[in-house]
Amino acid sequence: MSKTFIFIILFVLSSNLIGQITNIPDPKFEQALIDQGIDSDGVVNGQVFTVAIESLTNLDVSWSEIEDLTGIEDFINLTRLDVSQNRLISLDVSSLVYLENLNFGNPAFDVGIINNITNIDLSNNPELTWVTCSFNYDLTTINLSNNPNLERFFASNCSLSNFDVSNNPLLRILFLGNNIDEFPNDFSNLDLSNNPNLEQLGVNQINLEELNVQSGNNKVLTIFNATENPNLLCIQVDDEIAAVNGEPPYDSWNIAPNSSYSEDCLFGIEDALLKNNISLYPNPVEDIVHLRNDSFAEINQVSFYNMNGRAIHVKELKALTFDLSSLQSGVYFVKIIMDKGSLTKKVVKE
């Protein structure tokens, strides 16, 4: 084979390689690539050489007013992608199989332009360790079932109506809480029993009714905020006694005044029949309060707690009759454990 023929073959191959282009229809996206020297011709012409992008591992095009991220599918070796604070309403990262860090969120409520992505498929991104999507106000669904390496997930102030991290055992940081009433995550049940590495949790103002953090490793969960969940009466934990007595790590946890701890909350049992047929009277009370049980459930234990969630001693005069004369005026919570579940009632001491 002659040297001339070999040269011709190599020239054709290299020309074809360089000649492959990726369409970038959004001029803002292309300008961001030009500004970073990725699109080397320096001209907004709707395209970039594929060879210039397919080996990139890190791309940050945040705050660029991008509306259409078409072309991202050819950035096939990306491990980190930041498209936060743009104008995106959709995002397809299915071709980015090596992606480890993804940020398509917004930093706050009133920061000008924002992404507003309603759903995203991450099933083809098994290497993900970090996802940030906070303040995507209309984000209703996100599937994390095929992200076993996920360690950090931030989705505050979205509109998630359900959430499942049972397939994410390495999860360390999870923030889902809200601080804007108009754009809340809103779901009633969250089971974190399969997340033993969880260190930080924010689930405030979600309207939770059931929260299970009984993972067998609560000792590492040192940052915990479950406030402003008025229907969250019971939080299932590893060690109920330590939690009620405010021992570490539970001494650093923030919960709503009406919430209490248990090792067996028996979610779903506390139905309307129990609520409506168990009562405290008189309420408000001066000294003696009675517990009336007109339900089908047998009461096994009655405990009193102050507003900080700490157990207090109350003298039982006789079955289901209690002396509160030693308590200061204020609001107290009465946890009633039954064979059919548990129930928390509020009593006001005058």
PDB file of N, CA and C in Angstrom, residues 19-83:
ATOM      1  N   GLY A  19     -15.642  17.089  10.387  1.00  0.00           N
ATOM      2  CA  GLY A  19     -16.825  17.590   9.722  1.00  0.00           C
ATOM      3  C   GLY A  19     -18.118  17.269  10.432  1.00  0.00           C
ATOM      4  N   GLN A  20     -18.110  16.323  11.391  1.00  0.00           N
ATOM      5  CA  GLN A  20     -19.329  16.005  12.121  1.00  0.00           C
ATOM      6  C   GLN A  20     -19.727  17.188  12.988  1.00  0.00           C
ATOM      7  N   ILE A  21     -20.985  17.569  12.888  1.00  0.00           N
ATOM      8  CA  ILE A  21     -21.451  18.729  13.651  1.00  0.00           C
ATOM      9  C   ILE A  21     -22.633  18.339  14.524  1.00  0.00           C
ATOM     10  N   THR A  22     -22.815  19.096  15.578  1.00  0.00           N
ATOM     11  CA  THR A  22     -23.970  18.973  16.456  1.00  0.00           C
ATOM     12  C   THR A  22     -24.781  20.255  16.352  1.00  0.00           C
ATOM     13  N   ASN A  23     -26.053  20.114  16.119  1.00  0.00           N
ATOM     14  CA  ASN A  23     -26.917  21.281  15.999  1.00  0.00           C
ATOM     15  C   ASN A  23     -27.188  21.877  17.371  1.00  0.00           C
ATOM     16  N   ILE A  24     -27.026  23.186  17.483  1.00  0.00           N
ATOM     17  CA  ILE A  24     -27.301  23.938  18.716  1.00  0.00           C
ATOM     18  C   ILE A  24     -28.271  25.049  18.337  1.00  0.00           C
ATOM     19  N   PRO A  25     -29.572  24.760  18.293  1.00  0.00           N
ATOM     20  CA  PRO A  25     -30.532  25.761  17.783  1.00  0.00           C
ATOM     21  C   PRO A  25     -30.719  26.972  18.684  1.00  0.00           C
ATOM     22  N   ASP A  26     -30.454  26.840  19.983  1.00  0.00           N
ATOM     23  CA  ASP A  26     -30.650  27.978  20.886  1.00  0.00           C
ATOM     24  C   ASP A  26     -29.403  28.864  20.860  1.00  0.00           C
ATOM     25  N   PRO A  27     -29.522  30.109  20.388  1.00  0.00           N
ATOM     26  CA  PRO A  27     -28.336  30.978  20.301  1.00  0.00           C
ATOM     27  C   PRO A  27     -27.711  31.284  21.661  1.00  0.00           C
ATOM     28  N   LYS A  28     -28.510  31.281  22.718  1.00  0.00           N
ATOM     29  CA  LYS A  28     -27.952  31.531  24.047  1.00  0.00           C
ATOM     30  C   LYS A  28     -27.058  30.367  24.481  1.00  0.00           C
ATOM     31  N   PHE A  29     -27.495  29.149  24.155  1.00  0.00           N
ATOM     32  CA  PHE A  29     -26.694  27.970  24.466  1.00  0.00           C
ATOM     33  C   PHE A  29     -25.378  28.025  23.688  1.00  0.00           C
ATOM     34  N   GLU A  30     -25.467  28.325  22.404  1.00  0.00           N
ATOM     35  CA  GLU A  30     -24.240  28.372  21.599  1.00  0.00           C
ATOM     36  C   GLU A  30     -23.320  29.495  22.064  1.00  0.00           C
ATOM     37  N   GLN A  31     -23.888  30.643  22.432  1.00  0.00           N
ATOM     38  CA  GLN A  31     -23.052  31.745  22.899  1.00  0.00           C
ATOM     39  C   GLN A  31     -22.301  31.359  24.165  1.00  0.00           C
ATOM     40  N   ALA A  32     -22.964  30.601  25.040  1.00  0.00           N
ATOM     41  CA  ALA A  32     -22.286  30.143  26.251  1.00  0.00           C
ATOM     42  C   ALA A  32     -21.123  29.227  25.899  1.00  0.00           C
ATOM     43  N   LEU A  33     -21.297  28.401  24.871  1.00  0.00           N
ATOM     44  CA  LEU A  33     -20.207  27.525  24.431  1.00  0.00           C
ATOM     45  C   LEU A  33     -19.079  28.334  23.797  1.00  0.00           C
ATOM     46  N   ILE A  34     -19.428  29.383  23.063  1.00  0.00           N
ATOM     47  CA  ILE A  34     -18.410  30.269  22.483  1.00  0.00           C
ATOM     48  C   ILE A  34     -17.636  30.975  23.578  1.00  0.00           C
ATOM     49  N   ASP A  35     -18.346  31.487  24.572  1.00  0.00           N
ATOM     50  CA  ASP A  35     -17.694  32.221  25.662  1.00  0.00           C
ATOM     51  C   ASP A  35     -16.690  31.358  26.410  1.00  0.00           C
ATOM     52  N   GLN A  36     -16.938  30.051  26.434  1.00  0.00           N
ATOM     53  CA  GLN A  36     -16.028  29.146  27.139  1.00  0.00           C
ATOM     54  C   GLN A  36     -14.987  28.525  26.216  1.00  0.00           C
ATOM     55  N   GLY A  37     -14.966  28.950  24.951  1.00  0.00           N
ATOM     56  CA  GLY A  37     -13.977  28.441  24.008  1.00  0.00           C
ATOM     57  C   GLY A  37     -14.272  27.044  23.510  1.00  0.00           C
ATOM     58  N   ILE A  38     -15.475  26.552  23.771  1.00  0.00           N
ATOM     59  CA  ILE A  38     -15.840  25.206  23.334  1.00  0.00           C
ATOM     60  C   ILE A  38     -16.227  25.228  21.858  1.00  0.00           C
ATOM     61  N   ASP A  39     -17.030  26.228  21.459  1.00  0.00           N
ATOM     62  CA  ASP A  39     -17.369  26.437  20.052  1.00  0.00           C
ATOM     63  C   ASP A  39     -16.311  27.387  19.491  1.00  0.00           C
ATOM     64  N   SER A  40     -15.306  26.813  18.841  1.00  0.00           N
ATOM     65  CA  SER A  40     -14.086  27.563  18.526  1.00  0.00           C
ATOM     66  C   SER A  40     -14.221  28.527  17.354  1.00  0.00           C
ATOM     67  N   ASP A  41     -15.289  28.403  16.515  1.00  0.00           N
ATOM     68  CA  ASP A  41     -15.360  29.324  15.385  1.00  0.00           C
ATOM     69  C   ASP A  41     -15.839  30.712  15.806  1.00  0.00           C
ATOM     70  N   GLY A  42     -16.362  30.817  17.012  1.00  0.00           N
ATOM     71  CA  GLY A  42     -16.732  32.119  17.541  1.00  0.00           C
ATOM     72  C   GLY A  42     -17.934  32.755  16.885  1.00  0.00           C
ATOM     73  N   VAL A  43     -18.682  31.976  16.118  1.00  0.00           N
ATOM     74  CA  VAL A  43     -19.833  32.512  15.387  1.00  0.00           C
ATOM     75  C   VAL A  43     -21.096  31.765  15.806  1.00  0.00           C
ATOM     76  N   VAL A  44     -22.150  32.503  16.102  1.00  0.00           N
ATOM     77  CA  VAL A  44     -23.428  31.879  16.420  1.00  0.00           C
ATOM     78  C   VAL A  44     -24.088  31.471  15.115  1.00  0.00           C
ATOM     79  N   ASN A  45     -23.919  30.216  14.762  1.00  0.00           N
ATOM     80  CA  ASN A  45     -24.436  29.712  13.493  1.00  0.00           C
ATOM     81  C   ASN A  45     -25.250  28.431  13.658  1.00  0.00           C
ATOM     82  N   GLY A  46     -25.633  28.129  14.897  1.00  0.00           N
ATOM     83  CA  GLY A  46     -26.514  26.992  15.133  1.00  0.00           C
ATOM     84  C   GLY A  46     -25.835  25.650  15.142  1.00  0.00           C
ATOM     85  N   GLN A  47     -24.499  25.629  15.253  1.00  0.00           N
ATOM     86  CA  GLN A  47     -23.814  24.347  15.236  1.00  0.00           C
ATOM     87  C   GLN A  47     -22.466  24.445  15.925  1.00  0.00           C
ATOM     88  N   VAL A  48     -21.965  23.279  16.322  1.00  0.00           N
ATOM     89  CA  VAL A  48     -20.640  23.165  16.917  1.00  0.00           C
ATOM     90  C   VAL A  48     -20.047  21.839  16.455  1.00  0.00           C
ATOM     91  N   PHE A  49     -18.724  21.798  16.286  1.00  0.00           N
ATOM     92  CA  PHE A  49     -18.107  20.544  15.900  1.00  0.00           C
ATOM     93  C   PHE A  49     -18.274  19.522  17.021  1.00  0.00           C
ATOM     94  N   THR A  50     -18.785  18.350  16.655  1.00  0.00           N
ATOM     95  CA  THR A  50     -19.025  17.300  17.648  1.00  0.00           C
ATOM     96  C   THR A  50     -17.748  16.915  18.368  1.00  0.00           C
ATOM     97  N   VAL A  51     -16.631  16.896  17.642  1.00  0.00           N
ATOM     98  CA  VAL A  51     -15.363  16.509  18.248  1.00  0.00           C
ATOM     99  C   VAL A  51     -14.959  17.454  19.379  1.00  0.00           C
ATOM    100  N   ALA A  52     -15.491  18.672  19.359  1.00  0.00           N
ATOM    101  CA  ALA A  52     -15.143  19.659  20.386  1.00  0.00           C
ATOM    102  C   ALA A  52     -15.915  19.454  21.677  1.00  0.00           C
ATOM    103  N   ILE A  53     -16.997  18.655  21.631  1.00  0.00           N
ATOM    104  CA  ILE A  53     -17.837  18.520  22.825  1.00  0.00           C
ATOM    105  C   ILE A  53     -17.900  17.105  23.378  1.00  0.00           C
ATOM    106  N   GLU A  54     -17.631  16.112  22.548  1.00  0.00           N
ATOM    107  CA  GLU A  54     -17.889  14.743  22.984  1.00  0.00           C
ATOM    108  C   GLU A  54     -16.901  14.236  24.029  1.00  0.00           C
ATOM    109  N   SER A  55     -15.780  14.936  24.214  1.00  0.00           N
ATOM    110  CA  SER A  55     -14.826  14.508  25.241  1.00  0.00           C
ATOM    111  C   SER A  55     -14.922  15.337  26.522  1.00  0.00           C
ATOM    112  N   LEU A  56     -15.776  16.354  26.532  1.00  0.00           N
ATOM    113  CA  LEU A  56     -15.906  17.206  27.722  1.00  0.00           C
ATOM    114  C   LEU A  56     -16.498  16.413  28.886  1.00  0.00           C
ATOM    115  N   THR A  57     -16.009  16.661  30.094  1.00  0.00           N
ATOM    116  CA  THR A  57     -16.548  16.009  31.279  1.00  0.00           C
ATOM    117  C   THR A  57     -17.282  16.988  32.193  1.00  0.00           C
ATOM    118  N   ASN A  58     -17.086  18.290  31.992  1.00  0.00           N
ATOM    119  CA  ASN A  58     -17.677  19.285  32.880  1.00  0.00           C
ATOM    120  C   ASN A  58     -18.258  20.413  32.040  1.00  0.00           C
ATOM    121  N   LEU A  59     -19.545  20.714  32.242  1.00  0.00           N
ATOM    122  CA  LEU A  59     -20.160  21.808  31.515  1.00  0.00           C
ATOM    123  C   LEU A  59     -21.031  22.626  32.455  1.00  0.00           C
ATOM    124  N   ASP A  60     -20.738  23.918  32.533  1.00  0.00           N
ATOM    125  CA  ASP A  60     -21.512  24.850  33.344  1.00  0.00           C
ATOM    126  C   ASP A  60     -22.020  25.955  32.434  1.00  0.00           C
ATOM    127  N   VAL A  61     -23.318  25.919  32.134  1.00  0.00           N
ATOM    128  CA  VAL A  61     -23.938  26.973  31.328  1.00  0.00           C
ATOM    129  C   VAL A  61     -25.082  27.607  32.111  1.00  0.00           C
ATOM    130  N   SER A  62     -24.897  27.735  33.413  1.00  0.00           N
ATOM    131  CA  SER A  62     -25.900  28.360  34.271  1.00  0.00           C
ATOM    132  C   SER A  62     -26.004  29.846  33.973  1.00  0.00           C
ATOM    133  N   TRP A  63     -27.175  30.415  34.335  1.00  0.00           N
ATOM    134  CA  TRP A  63     -27.401  31.856  34.198  1.00  0.00           C
ATOM    135  C   TRP A  63     -27.154  32.342  32.763  1.00  0.00           C
ATOM    136  N   SER A  64     -27.614  31.588  31.789  1.00  0.00           N
ATOM    137  CA  SER A  64     -27.345  31.937  30.391  1.00  0.00           C
ATOM    138  C   SER A  64     -28.606  32.209  29.584  1.00  0.00           C
ATOM    139  N   GLU A  65     -29.796  32.179  30.204  1.00  0.00           N
ATOM    140  CA  GLU A  65     -31.076  32.433  29.562  1.00  0.00           C
ATOM    141  C   GLU A  65     -31.390  31.418  28.465  1.00  0.00           C
ATOM    142  N   ILE A  66     -30.900  30.202  28.610  1.00  0.00           N
ATOM    143  CA  ILE A  66     -31.125  29.152  27.618  1.00  0.00           C
ATOM    144  C   ILE A  66     -32.557  28.633  27.726  1.00  0.00           C
ATOM    145  N   GLU A  67     -33.222  28.495  26.588  1.00  0.00           N
ATOM    146  CA  GLU A  67     -34.568  27.939  26.538  1.00  0.00           C
ATOM    147  C   GLU A  67     -34.590  26.513  25.994  1.00  0.00           C
ATOM    148  N   ASP A  68     -33.623  26.193  25.153  1.00  0.00           N
ATOM    149  CA  ASP A  68     -33.598  24.889  24.480  1.00  0.00           C
ATOM    150  C   ASP A  68     -32.191  24.319  24.575  1.00  0.00           C
ATOM    151  N   LEU A  69     -32.080  23.146  25.193  1.00  0.00           N
ATOM    152  CA  LEU A  69     -30.767  22.534  25.378  1.00  0.00           C
ATOM    153  C   LEU A  69     -30.495  21.438  24.341  1.00  0.00           C
ATOM    154  N   THR A  70     -31.183  21.494  23.224  1.00  0.00           N
ATOM    155  CA  THR A  70     -30.909  20.542  22.148  1.00  0.00           C
ATOM    156  C   THR A  70     -29.423  20.596  21.774  1.00  0.00           C
ATOM    157  N   GLY A  71     -28.839  19.442  21.617  1.00  0.00           N
ATOM    158  CA  GLY A  71     -27.400  19.329  21.370  1.00  0.00           C
ATOM    159  C   GLY A  71     -26.672  18.717  22.537  1.00  0.00           C
ATOM    160  N   ILE A  72     -27.286  18.803  23.733  1.00  0.00           N
ATOM    161  CA  ILE A  72     -26.643  18.245  24.922  1.00  0.00           C
ATOM    162  C   ILE A  72     -26.464  16.740  24.791  1.00  0.00           C
ATOM    163  N   GLU A  73     -27.251  16.106  23.924  1.00  0.00           N
ATOM    164  CA  GLU A  73     -27.178  14.648  23.776  1.00  0.00           C
ATOM    165  C   GLU A  73     -25.833  14.185  23.228  1.00  0.00           C
ATOM    166  N   ASP A  74     -25.064  15.090  22.590  1.00  0.00           N
ATOM    167  CA  ASP A  74     -23.753  14.706  22.060  1.00  0.00           C
ATOM    168  C   ASP A  74     -22.614  14.982  23.038  1.00  0.00           C
ATOM    169  N   PHE A  75     -22.925  15.527  24.212  1.00  0.00           N
ATOM    170  CA  PHE A  75     -21.908  15.714  25.256  1.00  0.00           C
ATOM    171  C   PHE A  75     -21.825  14.402  26.058  1.00  0.00           C
ATOM    172  N   ILE A  76     -21.462  13.340  25.400  1.00  0.00           N
ATOM    173  CA  ILE A  76     -21.698  11.987  25.912  1.00  0.00           C
ATOM    174  C   ILE A  76     -20.814  11.594  27.091  1.00  0.00           C
ATOM    175  N   ASN A  77     -19.745  12.359  27.351  1.00  0.00           N
ATOM    176  CA  ASN A  77     -18.843  11.998  28.446  1.00  0.00           C
ATOM    177  C   ASN A  77     -18.954  12.920  29.656  1.00  0.00           C
ATOM    178  N   LEU A  78     -20.004  13.711  29.683  1.00  0.00           N
ATOM    179  CA  LEU A  78     -20.163  14.617  30.823  1.00  0.00           C
ATOM    180  C   LEU A  78     -20.346  13.841  32.125  1.00  0.00           C
ATOM    181  N   THR A  79     -19.638  14.283  33.162  1.00  0.00           N
ATOM    182  CA  THR A  79     -19.876  13.781  34.516  1.00  0.00           C
ATOM    183  C   THR A  79     -20.520  14.859  35.385  1.00  0.00           C
ATOM    184  N   ARG A  80     -20.406  16.112  34.960  1.00  0.00           N
ATOM    185  CA  ARG A  80     -21.012  17.217  35.722  1.00  0.00           C
ATOM    186  C   ARG A  80     -21.688  18.174  34.753  1.00  0.00           C
ATOM    187  N   LEU A  81     -22.959  18.485  35.018  1.00  0.00           N
ATOM    188  CA  LEU A  81     -23.727  19.396  34.178  1.00  0.00           C
ATOM    189  C   LEU A  81     -24.499  20.370  35.060  1.00  0.00           C
ATOM    190  N   ASP A  82     -24.248  21.653  34.849  1.00  0.00           N
ATOM    191  CA  ASP A  82     -24.949  22.707  35.575  1.00  0.00           C
ATOM    192  C   ASP A  82     -25.698  23.578  34.575  1.00  0.00           C
ATOM    193  N   VAL A  83     -27.022  23.462  34.576  1.00  0.00           N
ATOM    194  CA  VAL A  83     -27.866  24.286  33.698  1.00  0.00           C
ATOM    195  C   VAL A  83     -28.843  25.094  34.547  1.00  0.00           C
TER     196      VAL A  83
END
